[in-house]
Amino acid sequence: MNAEEEEAREDGGEWTLLLWTSVAVAVPVLLTLWCSAQSRRRTQMRDFFRQSRHGWSYSDLFGKPTYCCVCAHILRGAFCHCCGVCDEPCLRRAEAVCACKQIARCMEHRWVRGNVPLASYCAVCRQQCGTQPKLCDLRCVWCQSTVHDCVERLGDQRCNLGEFRHLIIPPDYLHRVEPRCGAGFPTRTSRVAPVCGSPWTPLLVLANTRSGNNMGEGLLGEFRTLLNPVQVFDLSQLSPSKALQLCTLLPPGSVRVLVCGGDGTVGWVLDAIDSMRLKGQDQFVPRVTILPLGTGNDLSNTLGWGAYAGEIPVEQVLRNVLEAEVVRMDRWKVQVASKGAPPAVHQHSAAPQVLSMNNYFSVGPDALMALNFHAHREKTPSFFSSRIVNKAVYFLYGTRDCLVQECKDLDKRIECAPLELDGERVELPSLEGIIVCNISFWGGGCRLWEGMGDEPCPPTRLDDGLLEVLGVFGSFHCAQIQVKLANPVRLGQAHTVRLLLKSSTMPMQVDGEPWAQGPCTITITHKTQALMLYRSAEQTDDDEEESSASETESATP
């Protein structure tokens, strides 16, 4: 009997071992098959999205209970930013029966049932909408009005496009464009005025989805919800030059452009506007404003827009654009005349010949930090996905340079006439870096020329045709300047700056775009002026007061 029990125990052990072996083999196989199926499904959905007339996006998480507009079940999966939402199994049915917002051809209300914004009220009876846990009530995708099922009481009332009518291109506008003498803009713009109000300043939104904290993709959807989707562009899919051609179909001098991205993206758009001037399209040149998504955002700080971290609603961003004033900003041409073979290091960023400058040019420690940062971001782009990480990496490179001092003795690396300001030679002290500024801010929000305010200096302006030239003693000096413990060396102001580098390889940058440069001559001259939108400090204070007042009202029972 004992032998039988022992044999049974051995058989049970073998079966247990066989079972665990089977599980150990099957689980990875099943997991691999499941991941492959999910990847194949996502690929099929992306292909479907590209071919669709809707602006579909995919998400596994919504901030509130959301219902499919086709089957009324709680949504998980896909949704259209432009006209409503739809559950994943209903996508093809929605594609067949639901017309998207962007292909509307008339000025009537375009009602979509359910998923109305929280704390919204009926335009007819003034009672709160969206209070029931189901697909209920209606929202107009153009004017954002919400109503109960009493929508028929509105009669034949035409849609007035809502709060942002001054910025929206009406849904039927592009169907009525009548080019005249090749000009490209409508001859009957007076028909638009009664709907859009006066002044009508249509807004184009150009977003770089790769800037800063990768918030650009979400912002694209929010802007498409509030505006006409045809005026919202993803710069990863369409270049600024092609997107700005829409300006030629709009009244001259009326267009505003909101650039969602960093200072580099703004420069990209301004270069595209310069190409419009070269083509003789000066009358269509737009006014440019910024929704800052980059790391430094120095140009945005100079123009009063600060930095954007998602805490301001998109509706408030559009209100700020409506209230902004137009200013002129100098743009500069940086010419690099090399005197030999290109440097053998950092070939990922070769020296350019002619560049446009909006913010600043520098040679020395801050350019070295930017060069190292860009080299590592190209190798591991997924790691550099937030401003905090980016600034931490900059700090590490700056700390390392404090010890290594790669840019030491800059004055010995340049010729006897190292720096010329408007043709006059300037003798340099023992510096490690030179910075030539066009704007007030540098280094992620530091006022460089004004410094700590303990020395008198001429004020800076965006449109005075002057550059401010300064020197720094090293990375540690740069860090002291940023925390307001030291001032830079003010070398002067000039209309033209010339710098001669005689030997060795030095890091340089223009508006955050770095490269390693050998012997050369750098010449900076005035190029043109751009029309920018400026937000004053008074407007910022008013926005903060309105925000705090609205929070108080919402907290009051």
Coordinates of C-alpha atoms in Angstrom, one line a residue:
M1 CA 0.0 0.0 0.0
N2 CA 2.8 2.3 0.8
A3 CA 4.4 1.5 -2.5
E4 CA 1.2 2.4 -4.3
E5 CA 0.9 5.7 -2.4
E6 CA 4.5 6.5 -3.2
E7 CA 3.9 5.7 -6.9
A8 CA 0.8 7.8 -6.9
R9 CA 2.7 10.7 -5.3
E10 CA 5.4 10.4 -8.0
D11 CA 2.8 10.4 -10.7
G12 CA 1.1 13.5 -9.1
G13 CA 4.5 15.3 -8.9
E14 CA 5.1 14.5 -12.6
W15 CA 1.7 15.9 -13.6
T16 CA 2.3 19.0 -11.4
L17 CA 5.6 19.6 -13.0
L18 CA 4.1 19.0 -16.5
L19 CA 1.3 21.4 -15.7
W20 CA 3.6 24.2 -14.5
T21 CA 5.9 23.7 -17.5
S22 CA 2.9 24.0 -19.8
V23 CA 1.8 27.2 -18.1
A24 CA 5.3 28.6 -18.2
V25 CA 5.4 28.0 -22.0
A26 CA 1.8 29.0 -22.7
V27 CA 1.7 32.3 -20.8
P28 CA 4.5 34.0 -22.8
V29 CA 3.1 32.6 -26.1
L30 CA -0.5 33.8 -25.3
L31 CA 0.9 37.2 -24.1
T32 CA 2.8 37.6 -27.3
L33 CA -0.2 36.7 -29.4
W34 CA -2.4 39.1 -27.5
C35 CA 0.1 41.9 -27.9
S36 CA 0.4 41.1 -31.6
A37 CA -3.3 41.2 -32.0
Q38 CA -3.6 44.5 -30.1
S39 CA -0.8 46.0 -32.2
R40 CA -2.5 44.8 -35.4
R41 CA -5.8 46.3 -34.2
R42 CA -4.2 49.7 -33.4
T43 CA -2.4 49.7 -36.8
Q44 CA -5.8 49.0 -38.6
M45 CA -7.4 51.8 -36.5
R46 CA -4.7 54.3 -37.5
D47 CA -5.1 53.4 -41.1
F48 CA -8.8 53.8 -40.8
F49 CA -8.3 57.2 -39.0
R50 CA -6.1 58.5 -41.9
Q51 CA -8.7 57.6 -44.5
S52 CA -11.6 58.9 -42.4
R53 CA -13.5 62.2 -42.8
H54 CA -13.5 62.6 -39.0
G55 CA -10.8 63.7 -36.7
W56 CA -10.6 60.4 -34.8
S57 CA -8.3 59.9 -31.8
Y58 CA -7.9 57.0 -29.5
S59 CA -7.8 56.9 -25.7
D60 CA -8.3 54.3 -23.0
L61 CA -9.2 56.9 -20.4
F62 CA -11.7 59.8 -20.3
G63 CA -12.0 62.4 -17.6
K64 CA -15.7 61.9 -17.1
P65 CA -18.5 59.4 -18.1
T66 CA -18.7 59.6 -21.8
Y67 CA -21.3 58.0 -24.1
C68 CA -21.1 56.8 -27.7
C69 CA -23.2 59.0 -29.9
V70 CA -24.3 55.9 -32.0
C71 CA -25.1 53.2 -29.5
A72 CA -25.4 55.3 -26.3
H73 CA -23.1 52.9 -24.3
I74 CA -20.3 54.2 -22.1
L75 CA -17.4 55.0 -24.4
R76 CA -14.0 53.4 -24.4
G77 CA -11.7 53.8 -27.4
A78 CA -12.1 56.3 -30.2
F79 CA -13.7 59.8 -30.3
C80 CA -13.9 62.6 -32.8
H81 CA -12.6 66.0 -31.5
C82 CA -14.5 67.9 -34.2
C83 CA -18.1 66.7 -33.9
G84 CA -18.7 64.2 -31.1
V85 CA -17.6 60.8 -29.8
C86 CA -18.1 57.2 -30.8
D87 CA -17.3 53.8 -29.3
E88 CA -14.8 51.7 -31.2
P89 CA -17.3 49.0 -32.6
C90 CA -19.4 51.8 -34.0
L91 CA -16.7 53.6 -36.0
R92 CA -17.7 52.5 -39.4
R93 CA -21.4 53.1 -38.8
A94 CA -20.6 56.6 -37.5
E95 CA -18.5 57.2 -40.6
A96 CA -21.5 56.3 -42.8
V97 CA -24.3 58.2 -41.0
C98 CA -22.5 61.2 -39.3
A99 CA -21.2 64.1 -41.2
C100 CA -18.2 65.7 -39.5
K101 CA -18.0 69.3 -38.5
Q102 CA -15.3 70.2 -41.1
I103 CA -17.5 69.4 -44.1
A104 CA -20.5 71.5 -43.1
R105 CA -21.7 73.8 -45.9
C106 CA -24.2 76.1 -44.2
M107 CA -24.6 78.4 -41.1
E108 CA -27.2 76.4 -39.4
H109 CA -26.7 74.8 -36.0
R110 CA -25.0 71.4 -36.1
W111 CA -26.4 69.5 -33.1
V112 CA -24.7 66.5 -31.5
R113 CA -26.4 64.6 -28.8
G114 CA -24.8 64.0 -25.4
N115 CA -21.5 64.6 -23.6
V116 CA -22.2 68.3 -23.1
P117 CA -19.7 70.2 -21.0
L118 CA -20.1 70.2 -17.2
A119 CA -22.0 73.2 -15.8
S120 CA -23.6 74.1 -19.1
Y121 CA -27.1 75.6 -19.4
C122 CA -29.9 75.3 -22.0
A123 CA -30.0 78.2 -24.4
V124 CA -33.9 78.0 -24.3
C125 CA -35.0 77.3 -20.8
R126 CA -31.8 78.3 -18.9
Q127 CA -31.8 75.1 -16.9
Q128 CA -28.7 73.0 -16.4
C129 CA -27.8 70.4 -19.1
G130 CA -26.1 67.1 -18.9
T131 CA -27.3 66.2 -15.4
Q132 CA -28.7 62.7 -16.2
P133 CA -26.3 59.7 -16.4
K134 CA -27.1 58.9 -20.0
L135 CA -26.7 60.2 -23.5
C136 CA -28.9 63.3 -23.2
D137 CA -29.2 66.9 -24.4
L138 CA -27.6 68.5 -27.4
R139 CA -24.5 70.7 -28.2
C140 CA -23.9 72.7 -31.3
V141 CA -20.4 71.9 -32.5
W142 CA -19.9 75.5 -33.9
C143 CA -21.3 77.9 -31.3
Q144 CA -21.0 75.4 -28.4
S145 CA -24.6 76.2 -27.3
T146 CA -26.3 73.5 -25.3
V147 CA -30.0 72.7 -25.2
H148 CA -32.5 70.1 -23.9
D149 CA -34.8 68.4 -26.3
C150 CA -36.7 71.7 -26.6
V151 CA -34.3 72.6 -29.5
E152 CA -37.3 72.9 -31.9
R153 CA -38.3 76.1 -30.0
L154 CA -35.2 77.8 -31.5
G155 CA -37.0 77.7 -34.9
D156 CA -35.0 78.7 -37.9
Q157 CA -32.4 80.7 -35.8
R158 CA -29.0 80.7 -37.6
C159 CA -25.8 79.7 -35.8
N160 CA -23.8 82.8 -34.7
L161 CA -20.6 80.8 -34.1
G162 CA -20.6 81.7 -30.4
E163 CA -18.0 83.5 -28.3
F164 CA -15.1 83.1 -30.7
R165 CA -16.9 84.1 -33.9
H166 CA -14.2 86.8 -34.5
L167 CA -11.6 84.0 -34.8
I168 CA -13.6 81.3 -36.6
I169 CA -13.6 80.7 -40.4
P170 CA -17.3 80.0 -41.0
P171 CA -18.1 76.5 -42.3
D172 CA -19.4 77.8 -45.6
Y173 CA -16.7 80.5 -46.2
L174 CA -14.3 78.5 -48.3
H175 CA -17.1 77.3 -50.5
R176 CA -17.9 80.9 -51.4
V177 CA -14.4 82.2 -52.2
E178 CA -14.3 84.0 -55.5
P179 CA -10.7 84.8 -56.6
R180 CA -10.3 88.2 -58.2
C181 CA -7.5 89.1 -60.5
G182 CA -5.4 86.3 -59.0
A183 CA -5.5 87.9 -55.5
G184 CA -7.1 84.8 -54.0
F185 CA -9.3 86.4 -51.3
P186 CA -13.1 86.6 -51.5
T187 CA -14.9 89.5 -53.2
R188 CA -18.0 89.2 -51.0
T189 CA -16.4 89.3 -47.5
S190 CA -19.2 91.6 -46.4
R191 CA -21.4 88.5 -46.3
V192 CA -19.2 87.2 -43.6
A193 CA -19.2 90.3 -41.4
P194 CA -22.8 90.0 -40.1
V195 CA -22.0 86.5 -38.8
C196 CA -18.4 86.9 -37.5
G197 CA -18.8 90.4 -36.2
S198 CA -16.3 93.2 -36.6
P199 CA -13.4 93.1 -36.6
W200 CA -13.1 89.7 -38.1
T201 CA -9.6 88.3 -37.4
P202 CA -9.5 84.7 -38.4
L203 CA -7.0 82.6 -36.4
L204 CA -4.8 79.8 -37.8
V205 CA -3.4 77.4 -35.3
L206 CA -0.1 75.7 -36.1
A207 CA 1.0 73.1 -33.5
N208 CA 4.3 71.2 -33.1
T209 CA 3.3 68.0 -31.4
R210 CA 6.9 67.2 -30.5
S211 CA 7.6 70.4 -28.5
G212 CA 8.0 70.5 -24.7
N213 CA 5.8 68.1 -22.8
N214 CA 4.2 66.6 -26.0
M215 CA 0.9 68.5 -25.3
G216 CA 0.6 69.6 -28.9
E217 CA -1.6 66.6 -29.9
G218 CA -4.2 67.2 -27.2
L219 CA -4.3 70.9 -28.0
L220 CA -4.9 70.2 -31.6
G221 CA -8.1 68.4 -30.6
E222 CA -9.3 71.2 -28.3
F223 CA -8.8 73.9 -30.9
R224 CA -10.6 71.8 -33.5
T225 CA -13.5 71.6 -31.1
L226 CA -13.8 75.3 -30.7
L227 CA -12.7 76.5 -34.2
N228 CA -13.1 75.3 -37.7
P229 CA -10.9 72.2 -38.2
V230 CA -9.6 73.6 -41.5
Q231 CA -7.8 76.4 -39.6
V232 CA -5.9 74.0 -37.3
F233 CA -2.7 72.4 -38.6
D234 CA -0.3 69.7 -37.3
L235 CA 3.2 70.7 -38.2
S236 CA 4.4 67.1 -38.1
Q237 CA 2.1 66.5 -41.1
L238 CA 2.2 69.8 -43.0
S239 CA 4.9 72.4 -43.2
P240 CA 4.2 76.1 -42.2
S241 CA 4.7 77.3 -45.8
K242 CA 1.8 75.1 -47.0
A243 CA -0.4 75.9 -44.0
L244 CA 0.0 79.6 -44.4
Q245 CA -1.2 79.5 -48.0
L246 CA -4.7 79.6 -46.4
C247 CA -3.9 83.3 -45.6
T248 CA -4.3 84.1 -49.4
L249 CA -8.0 83.0 -49.2
L250 CA -8.7 85.4 -46.3
P251 CA -9.0 89.2 -46.2
P252 CA -5.5 90.8 -46.3
G253 CA -4.1 92.0 -43.0
S254 CA -6.7 90.3 -40.9
V255 CA -5.2 86.9 -40.1
R256 CA -3.6 85.9 -36.8
V257 CA -1.4 82.8 -36.4
L258 CA -1.1 81.0 -33.0
V259 CA 2.1 78.9 -32.9
C260 CA 1.9 76.1 -30.3
G261 CA 5.5 75.1 -29.7
G262 CA 8.9 76.3 -28.6
D263 CA 11.0 79.2 -29.8
G264 CA 12.4 77.0 -32.6
T265 CA 8.9 76.4 -34.0
V266 CA 8.2 80.1 -33.9
G267 CA 11.3 80.7 -35.9
W268 CA 10.3 78.1 -38.4
V269 CA 6.9 79.8 -38.9
L270 CA 8.5 83.3 -39.2
D271 CA 10.9 81.9 -41.9
A272 CA 7.8 80.7 -43.8
I273 CA 6.3 84.2 -43.5
D274 CA 9.5 85.7 -44.9
S275 CA 9.2 83.3 -47.9
M276 CA 5.6 84.7 -48.4
R277 CA 7.2 88.2 -48.6
L278 CA 9.7 87.0 -51.2
K279 CA 6.8 85.7 -53.3
G280 CA 5.2 89.2 -53.3
Q281 CA 2.4 88.3 -50.8
D282 CA 3.2 91.1 -48.3
Q283 CA -0.5 92.0 -48.0
F284 CA -1.3 88.5 -46.6
V285 CA 1.4 88.5 -43.9
P286 CA -0.3 87.4 -40.6
R287 CA 0.3 88.6 -37.0
V288 CA 2.0 85.8 -34.9
T289 CA 1.3 84.9 -31.3
I290 CA 2.7 82.0 -29.2
L291 CA 1.3 79.2 -27.0
P292 CA 4.7 78.3 -25.5
L293 CA 5.3 74.5 -25.2
G294 CA 9.1 74.5 -25.3
T295 CA 11.8 74.3 -22.6
G296 CA 13.2 77.9 -22.5
N297 CA 10.4 80.0 -24.1
D298 CA 12.4 83.2 -24.0
L299 CA 10.6 84.8 -26.9
S300 CA 7.3 84.0 -25.3
N301 CA 8.4 85.6 -22.0
T302 CA 9.5 88.7 -23.9
L303 CA 6.1 89.0 -25.6
G304 CA 4.2 88.5 -22.3
W305 CA 2.9 85.0 -22.9
G306 CA 5.0 83.2 -20.2
A307 CA 5.1 79.4 -20.3
Y308 CA 2.1 77.0 -20.8
A309 CA 1.7 73.9 -18.7
G310 CA -1.9 73.1 -19.4
E311 CA -3.3 75.0 -16.4
I312 CA -5.0 77.7 -18.6
P313 CA -8.2 76.5 -20.5
V314 CA -8.0 76.8 -24.3
E315 CA -11.0 79.1 -24.2
Q316 CA -8.9 81.6 -22.1
V317 CA -6.0 81.3 -24.6
L318 CA -8.3 82.3 -27.4
R319 CA -9.6 85.3 -25.3
N320 CA -6.0 86.4 -24.7
V321 CA -5.4 86.3 -28.5
L322 CA -8.4 88.5 -29.1
E323 CA -7.2 91.1 -26.6
A324 CA -3.5 91.1 -27.6
E325 CA -1.9 94.1 -29.3
V326 CA 0.3 94.1 -32.4
V327 CA 4.0 95.0 -32.1
R328 CA 7.0 94.8 -34.5
M329 CA 10.0 92.6 -33.8
D330 CA 13.4 92.8 -35.4
R331 CA 14.7 89.7 -37.1
W332 CA 18.4 89.3 -37.9
K333 CA 20.6 87.5 -40.4
V334 CA 23.6 85.5 -39.1
Q335 CA 26.2 84.8 -41.8
V336 CA 28.9 82.2 -41.0
A337 CA 31.9 82.4 -43.3
S338 CA 34.1 79.3 -42.6
K339 CA 37.9 79.6 -43.1
G340 CA 38.8 75.9 -43.4
A341 CA 37.5 72.3 -43.2
P342 CA 34.5 71.7 -41.0
P343 CA 35.2 70.4 -37.5
A344 CA 35.6 66.7 -37.0
V345 CA 33.3 66.5 -33.9
H346 CA 29.6 66.8 -33.4
Q347 CA 28.9 66.1 -37.1
H348 CA 25.2 65.6 -36.3
S349 CA 25.0 69.4 -36.3
A350 CA 27.0 70.8 -39.2
A351 CA 27.7 74.5 -39.4
P352 CA 25.1 76.4 -41.5
Q353 CA 26.0 79.3 -43.8
V354 CA 23.1 81.7 -43.2
L355 CA 20.6 81.7 -40.4
S356 CA 17.7 83.8 -39.2
M357 CA 17.8 85.0 -35.6
N358 CA 14.9 86.1 -33.4
N359 CA 16.2 85.6 -29.9
Y360 CA 20.0 85.4 -29.5
F361 CA 23.3 84.2 -30.9
S362 CA 26.0 82.9 -28.5
V363 CA 29.4 81.3 -28.6
G364 CA 30.7 79.6 -25.4
P365 CA 29.4 77.7 -22.4
D366 CA 25.6 78.1 -23.0
A367 CA 26.0 76.9 -26.6
L368 CA 28.1 74.0 -25.4
M369 CA 25.3 72.9 -23.0
A370 CA 22.8 73.2 -25.9
L371 CA 25.0 71.2 -28.2
N372 CA 25.5 68.3 -25.7
F373 CA 21.8 68.4 -24.9
H374 CA 20.8 68.1 -28.6
A375 CA 23.3 65.3 -29.2
H376 CA 21.8 63.2 -26.5
R377 CA 18.2 64.0 -27.4
E378 CA 18.8 62.8 -30.9
K379 CA 20.0 59.4 -29.5
T380 CA 17.2 59.0 -27.0
P381 CA 14.3 61.3 -27.9
S382 CA 11.7 59.5 -25.7
F383 CA 13.7 60.4 -22.6
F384 CA 13.4 64.1 -23.2
S385 CA 9.6 64.4 -22.9
S386 CA 9.1 67.0 -20.2
R387 CA 10.5 70.5 -19.3
I388 CA 11.6 69.3 -15.9
V389 CA 13.8 66.5 -17.4
N390 CA 15.1 68.9 -20.1
K391 CA 16.1 71.5 -17.5
A392 CA 17.7 68.9 -15.3
V393 CA 19.9 67.7 -18.2
Y394 CA 20.9 71.2 -18.9
F395 CA 21.9 71.7 -15.3
L396 CA 24.0 68.5 -15.3
Y397 CA 25.9 69.6 -18.4
G398 CA 26.4 73.1 -16.9
T399 CA 27.8 71.5 -13.7
R400 CA 30.2 69.4 -15.7
D401 CA 31.4 72.3 -17.7
C402 CA 32.1 74.2 -14.5
L403 CA 34.8 71.6 -13.8
V404 CA 36.0 70.9 -17.4
Q405 CA 35.9 74.5 -18.7
E406 CA 36.0 73.6 -22.4
C407 CA 35.4 77.2 -23.5
K408 CA 38.2 78.7 -21.4
D409 CA 40.3 81.6 -22.8
L410 CA 37.9 82.6 -25.5
D411 CA 39.7 85.9 -26.0
K412 CA 42.9 84.0 -27.0
R413 CA 41.0 81.9 -29.6
I414 CA 40.0 85.0 -31.6
E415 CA 42.0 87.5 -33.7
C416 CA 43.4 90.8 -32.6
A417 CA 40.1 92.4 -33.8
P418 CA 37.9 89.9 -32.1
L419 CA 34.7 91.8 -31.8
E420 CA 33.4 94.7 -33.9
L421 CA 30.2 96.7 -33.0
D422 CA 29.2 98.9 -35.9
G423 CA 32.7 98.7 -37.2
E424 CA 34.4 99.7 -33.9
R425 CA 36.8 97.3 -32.2
V426 CA 36.0 96.1 -28.7
E427 CA 38.7 94.7 -26.5
L428 CA 37.6 91.7 -24.5
P429 CA 38.5 90.7 -21.0
S430 CA 39.2 87.0 -20.2
L431 CA 35.8 85.6 -21.2
E432 CA 34.5 82.2 -22.0
G433 CA 31.4 83.2 -23.9
I434 CA 29.8 86.0 -25.9
I435 CA 26.0 86.5 -26.2
V436 CA 24.3 88.7 -28.7
C437 CA 20.6 89.3 -27.7
N438 CA 17.6 90.7 -29.6
I439 CA 15.1 90.1 -26.9
S440 CA 14.9 90.8 -23.2
F441 CA 15.0 87.2 -21.9
W442 CA 17.7 84.6 -22.1
G443 CA 18.4 81.2 -20.5
G444 CA 14.8 80.2 -19.7
G445 CA 13.5 83.5 -18.2
C446 CA 16.5 85.5 -17.2
R447 CA 16.6 89.3 -18.0
L448 CA 20.2 89.4 -19.2
W449 CA 20.8 93.1 -20.3
E450 CA 18.9 94.6 -17.4
G451 CA 20.7 92.4 -14.9
M452 CA 20.2 93.0 -11.2
G453 CA 19.4 96.7 -11.7
D454 CA 22.4 98.0 -9.9
E455 CA 24.0 99.5 -13.0
P456 CA 22.4 102.0 -15.4
C457 CA 21.9 100.7 -18.9
P458 CA 19.8 101.8 -21.9
P459 CA 16.4 99.9 -22.1
T460 CA 15.9 97.2 -24.7
R461 CA 13.2 97.3 -27.4
L462 CA 12.0 94.7 -29.9
D463 CA 11.9 97.2 -32.8
D464 CA 14.9 99.5 -32.2
G465 CA 17.2 97.8 -34.7
L466 CA 19.8 97.3 -32.0
L467 CA 21.5 94.2 -30.6
E468 CA 22.7 93.9 -27.0
V469 CA 26.2 92.3 -26.7
L470 CA 27.3 90.7 -23.5
G471 CA 30.1 88.4 -22.1
V472 CA 30.2 85.7 -19.5
F473 CA 33.1 84.2 -17.6
G474 CA 31.9 80.6 -17.7
S475 CA 29.1 78.1 -16.8
F476 CA 29.2 79.0 -13.1
H477 CA 28.9 82.7 -14.0
C478 CA 25.9 81.8 -16.2
A479 CA 24.3 80.0 -13.3
Q480 CA 24.9 83.0 -11.0
I481 CA 23.3 85.3 -13.6
Q482 CA 20.2 83.1 -13.8
V483 CA 19.6 83.2 -10.0
K484 CA 20.4 87.0 -9.9
L485 CA 23.6 86.7 -8.0
A486 CA 25.8 88.3 -10.7
N487 CA 25.6 90.4 -13.8
P488 CA 27.0 89.7 -17.3
V489 CA 29.7 91.9 -18.8
R490 CA 27.9 94.5 -20.9
L491 CA 30.0 95.1 -24.1
G492 CA 27.6 97.4 -25.9
Q493 CA 24.7 97.8 -28.3
A494 CA 25.0 97.9 -32.1
H495 CA 23.2 97.6 -35.4
T496 CA 25.9 95.2 -36.8
V497 CA 28.0 92.7 -35.0
R498 CA 31.1 91.0 -36.4
L499 CA 33.1 88.3 -34.6
L500 CA 36.3 86.5 -35.9
L501 CA 37.3 83.1 -34.6
K502 CA 40.8 82.3 -35.6
S503 CA 41.5 78.8 -34.2
S504 CA 40.1 75.7 -32.4
T505 CA 36.5 74.5 -32.5
M506 CA 33.9 76.4 -30.5
P507 CA 30.2 75.6 -29.8
M508 CA 27.8 78.1 -31.2
Q509 CA 24.0 78.5 -31.2
V510 CA 21.3 80.6 -32.8
D511 CA 17.9 80.5 -31.0
G512 CA 18.7 77.2 -29.3
E513 CA 20.0 75.4 -32.5
P514 CA 23.6 74.6 -31.8
W515 CA 26.6 73.4 -33.9
A516 CA 30.4 73.0 -33.5
Q517 CA 32.3 75.7 -35.5
G518 CA 35.9 75.9 -36.6
P519 CA 37.7 79.1 -37.7
C520 CA 35.2 81.6 -39.2
T521 CA 33.8 85.1 -39.4
I522 CA 30.3 85.7 -37.9
T523 CA 28.4 88.7 -39.2
I524 CA 25.0 89.7 -37.8
T525 CA 23.0 92.2 -39.7
H526 CA 19.3 93.4 -39.7
K527 CA 17.0 91.3 -41.9
T528 CA 13.4 92.4 -41.5
Q529 CA 10.6 92.9 -39.0
A530 CA 7.9 90.5 -38.0
L531 CA 4.4 91.4 -36.8
M532 CA 3.8 89.8 -33.4
L533 CA 1.1 89.9 -30.8
Y534 CA 2.0 91.2 -27.4
R535 CA 0.2 90.5 -24.1
S536 CA 0.7 93.3 -21.6
A537 CA 1.2 92.9 -17.8
E538 CA -2.2 94.6 -17.3
Q539 CA -3.9 91.9 -19.4
T540 CA -2.2 89.2 -17.4
D541 CA -3.3 90.7 -14.1
D542 CA -6.9 91.0 -15.4
D543 CA -6.9 87.3 -16.4
E544 CA -5.7 86.3 -13.0
E545 CA -8.4 88.3 -11.3
E546 CA -11.1 86.9 -13.6
S547 CA -9.8 83.4 -12.9
S548 CA -9.9 83.8 -9.2
A549 CA -13.3 85.4 -9.4
S550 CA -14.7 82.5 -11.4
E551 CA -13.2 80.0 -8.9
T552 CA -14.9 81.8 -6.1
E553 CA -18.2 81.8 -7.9
S554 CA -18.0 78.1 -8.7
A555 CA -17.2 77.4 -5.0
T556 CA -20.2 79.4 -3.8
P557 CA -23.3 77.1 -3.3

